[in-house]
Coordinates of C-alpha atoms in Angstrom, one line a residue:
Chain A
X5 CA 0.0 0.0 0.0
X6 CA 0.9 3.7 -0.1
X7 CA 3.2 5.1 2.4
X8 CA 2.9 8.2 4.6
X9 CA 5.9 9.2 6.5
X10 CA 5.8 11.5 9.5
X11 CA 8.8 13.1 11.2
X12 CA 9.8 13.3 14.0
X13 CA 8.4 10.2 15.7
X14 CA 8.8 11.9 19.1
X15 CA 10.0 15.3 20.4
X16 CA 10.4 16.9 23.7
X17 CA 10.4 20.6 23.9
X18 CA 10.4 23.4 26.5
X19 CA 7.2 25.3 27.2
X20 CA 7.0 28.4 25.0
X21 CA 8.9 27.0 22.1
X22 CA 7.6 25.9 18.7
X23 CA 7.8 22.4 17.1
X24 CA 7.4 21.5 13.5
X25 CA 6.1 18.1 12.4
X26 CA 6.3 17.0 8.8
X27 CA 4.0 14.6 6.9
X28 CA 5.0 13.3 3.5
X29 CA 3.2 11.0 1.1
X30 CA 6.1 9.0 -0.3
X31 CA 4.6 7.4 -3.4
X32 CA 1.4 9.2 -4.2
X33 CA 0.1 12.7 -4.5
X34 CA -2.2 14.1 -1.9
X35 CA -3.9 17.4 -2.5
X36 CA -5.4 17.1 0.9
X37 CA -3.9 15.9 4.1
X38 CA -5.4 15.6 7.5
X39 CA -4.0 16.3 11.0
X40 CA -5.3 14.5 14.0
X41 CA -4.6 14.7 17.7
X42 CA -5.0 11.7 20.0
X43 CA -4.9 11.9 23.7
X44 CA -4.2 8.7 25.8
X45 CA -7.0 6.2 25.5
X46 CA -9.1 8.4 23.3
X47 CA -10.1 8.5 19.7
X48 CA -8.5 10.5 16.8
X49 CA -9.8 14.0 16.8
X50 CA -9.5 15.9 13.5
X51 CA -7.7 19.2 14.0
X52 CA -7.5 20.5 10.5
X53 CA -7.6 19.7 6.8
X54 CA -4.5 20.7 4.9
X55 CA -5.0 21.8 1.3
X56 CA -2.2 22.1 -1.1
X57 CA -1.7 25.7 -2.2
X58 CA -4.4 27.2 0.0
X59 CA -5.3 27.8 3.6
X60 CA -6.0 24.9 5.9
X61 CA -9.5 24.3 7.2
X62 CA -9.6 24.1 11.0
X63 CA -12.1 22.2 13.1
X64 CA -14.2 24.1 15.6
X65 CA -12.2 24.8 18.8
X66 CA -8.7 24.5 17.2
X67 CA -6.7 27.6 17.2
X68 CA -5.3 28.3 13.8
X69 CA -2.7 30.7 15.1
X70 CA -1.4 28.1 17.5
X71 CA -1.4 25.2 15.1
X72 CA 0.1 26.5 11.8
X73 CA -0.3 24.3 8.8
X74 CA 1.5 24.6 5.5
X75 CA 0.9 22.4 2.5
X76 CA 3.5 23.6 0.1
X77 CA 3.5 20.7 -2.3
X78 CA 1.4 17.7 -3.3
X79 CA 3.5 15.4 -1.0
X80 CA 4.3 17.5 2.0
X81 CA 2.3 19.1 4.8
X82 CA 3.7 20.5 8.0
X83 CA 2.1 21.3 11.4
X84 CA 3.8 23.8 13.6
X85 CA 2.8 23.9 17.2
X86 CA 3.6 27.4 18.3
X87 CA 4.3 28.5 21.9
X88 CA 3.8 25.0 23.1
X89 CA 2.4 24.3 26.6
X90 CA 2.2 21.1 28.6
X91 CA -1.4 20.7 27.7
X92 CA -0.4 20.4 24.0
X93 CA 1.4 17.2 24.8
X94 CA -0.3 14.6 22.7
X95 CA 0.1 12.1 19.9
X96 CA -0.2 13.9 16.5
X97 CA -1.0 11.9 13.4
X98 CA -1.3 12.9 9.8
X99 CA -3.1 11.1 7.1
X100 CA -3.6 11.3 3.4
X101 CA -5.8 9.8 0.8
X102 CA -4.6 9.3 -2.8
X103 CA -6.1 11.9 -5.1
X104 CA -8.8 10.7 -7.4
X105 CA -11.5 8.8 -5.6
X106 CA -13.0 7.0 -2.7
X107 CA -9.9 5.6 -1.2
X108 CA -8.2 4.3 1.9
X109 CA -6.6 6.8 4.2
X110 CA -3.0 6.1 5.0
X111 CA -1.6 7.3 8.3
X112 CA 1.8 8.6 9.3
X113 CA 3.5 6.8 12.2
X114 CA 2.6 9.7 14.5
X115 CA 4.6 12.2 16.6
X116 CA 4.6 11.9 20.3
X117 CA 5.0 15.5 21.6
X118 CA 5.9 16.2 25.2
X119 CA 6.1 19.7 26.4
X120 CA 8.0 20.2 29.6
Chain B
X9 CA -21.3 17.5 10.3
X10 CA -20.9 13.8 10.6
X11 CA -21.1 12.1 14.0
X12 CA -20.0 8.5 14.6
X13 CA -20.9 6.6 17.7
X14 CA -19.1 3.3 18.5
X15 CA -20.1 0.6 21.0
X16 CA -18.9 -1.0 23.2
X17 CA -15.9 1.0 24.4
X18 CA -14.3 -2.2 25.8
X19 CA -14.8 -5.8 24.9
X20 CA -13.2 -8.8 26.5
X21 CA -13.6 -12.2 24.8
X22 CA -12.2 -15.6 25.2
X23 CA -9.8 -16.8 22.5
X24 CA -11.7 -18.5 19.8
X25 CA -14.9 -16.6 20.4
X26 CA -16.3 -13.9 18.1
X27 CA -16.2 -10.2 18.7
X28 CA -18.7 -7.7 17.4
X29 CA -18.3 -3.9 17.4
X30 CA -21.1 -1.6 16.2
X31 CA -21.1 1.9 14.9
X32 CA -23.8 4.4 13.8
X33 CA -23.4 7.5 11.7
X34 CA -25.5 10.5 11.2
X35 CA -24.6 11.9 7.7
X36 CA -26.7 10.1 5.1
X37 CA -24.2 11.3 2.4
X38 CA -21.4 9.2 3.9
X39 CA -20.5 6.3 1.6
X40 CA -17.2 5.0 2.8
X41 CA -16.8 3.1 6.1
X42 CA -13.3 1.9 7.1
X43 CA -12.2 0.0 10.2
X44 CA -8.8 0.6 11.7
X45 CA -6.8 -1.4 14.2
X46 CA -4.4 0.6 16.4
X47 CA -1.8 -0.9 18.7
X48 CA -0.4 1.1 21.5
X49 CA 1.8 4.0 20.3
X50 CA 1.4 2.9 16.6
X51 CA -0.4 4.3 13.6
X52 CA -3.9 3.1 12.8
X53 CA -3.9 0.3 10.2
X54 CA -6.8 -0.4 7.9
X55 CA -8.2 -3.9 8.4
X56 CA -11.3 -3.7 6.2
X57 CA -13.5 -1.1 4.6
X58 CA -16.9 -1.1 2.9
X59 CA -18.6 1.2 0.5
X60 CA -22.2 2.0 0.4
X61 CA -23.0 0.0 -2.7
X62 CA -22.5 -3.2 -0.8
X63 CA -24.1 -4.6 2.3
X64 CA -21.4 -7.0 3.5
X65 CA -17.7 -7.7 2.9
X66 CA -15.5 -10.4 4.3
X67 CA -11.8 -11.0 4.5
X68 CA -10.8 -14.2 6.2
X69 CA -11.8 -13.9 9.9
X70 CA -13.0 -10.3 9.5
X71 CA -16.3 -9.1 8.1
X72 CA -18.2 -5.9 8.0
X73 CA -21.9 -5.3 7.4
X74 CA -23.6 -2.1 6.5
X75 CA -27.2 -1.1 6.8
X76 CA -27.6 2.2 5.0
X77 CA -31.3 2.6 5.9
X78 CA -30.5 2.4 9.6
X79 CA -27.2 4.1 9.2
X80 CA -25.2 1.6 11.1
X81 CA -22.3 -0.8 10.3
X82 CA -20.6 -3.5 12.3
X83 CA -17.3 -5.3 12.5
X84 CA -17.3 -9.0 13.1
X85 CA -14.1 -10.9 14.1
X86 CA -14.4 -14.7 14.3
X87 CA -12.1 -17.2 15.9
X88 CA -10.4 -14.4 17.9
X89 CA -6.7 -14.7 18.7
X90 CA -4.6 -12.9 21.3
X91 CA -2.9 -10.9 18.5
X92 CA -6.4 -9.4 17.8
X93 CA -6.1 -7.5 21.1
X94 CA -5.9 -3.8 20.2
X95 CA -8.1 -0.7 19.9
X96 CA -10.5 -0.7 16.9
X97 CA -11.9 2.4 15.3
X98 CA -14.7 2.7 12.9
X99 CA -15.0 5.8 10.6
X100 CA -17.2 7.3 8.1
X101 CA -16.6 9.6 5.1
X102 CA -18.1 11.0 2.0
X103 CA -16.5 9.7 -1.2
X104 CA -13.9 12.0 -2.5
X105 CA -10.3 11.9 -1.3
X106 CA -10.5 15.4 0.0
X107 CA -13.2 14.5 2.5
X108 CA -12.3 13.9 6.1
X109 CA -12.8 10.7 8.0
X110 CA -14.8 11.0 11.2
X111 CA -13.9 8.4 13.8
X112 CA -15.9 6.6 16.4
X113 CA -14.7 6.6 20.0
X114 CA -12.9 3.3 19.7
X115 CA -13.3 -0.1 21.2
X116 CA -10.5 -1.7 23.3
X117 CA -10.6 -5.4 22.6
X118 CA -8.9 -7.9 24.9
X119 CA -8.7 -11.5 23.8
X120 CA -7.9 -13.8 26.7
X121 CA -6.0 -16.9 26.0

């Protein structure tokens, strides 16, 4: 199947700093990618839909100025957590579906963010 | 928007028994229903999916049924094995690749040897 690669797999940062997470579709093009956050023992909650060449669409309650999304190419989307706080500590996962139809969503391996 | 409810939240079965997880969705325009298995700290992995033009799909020990009229779909795992222990998520989506998946709350399955 298709591969979505996410980097880094884990990161520890100090409170107040920013962290960038990359999501790449390695063998297919994805005009749209999705960013999820997952707290322990909870479901995947969609944060935003990343659109290549245009602004991301954020879900209700997600601060667009805090979670900056850039989708500069058909294979790369980035999520930057700005001014991170301990409550932002979570598992962040991206996913992408191959352009052109009703298809499986492929997930990155996730990024475990710990803010200290 | 779409809302997906999943039950039960936890399920404990004896090895060899069957496990059934049920989901309901709210958006009648949803037409793609995948099931994912997630092990601790790992990415969700697709185990089976169904589209709205069929009512049932089977892959070895795993089957999914869909009732569009009632807007619910179910996952059936037969002859469960300890390696089936994981968290399972259902999801629903409209067709195009640009449409988001909405996930159910998840079911933690424990298969006891």
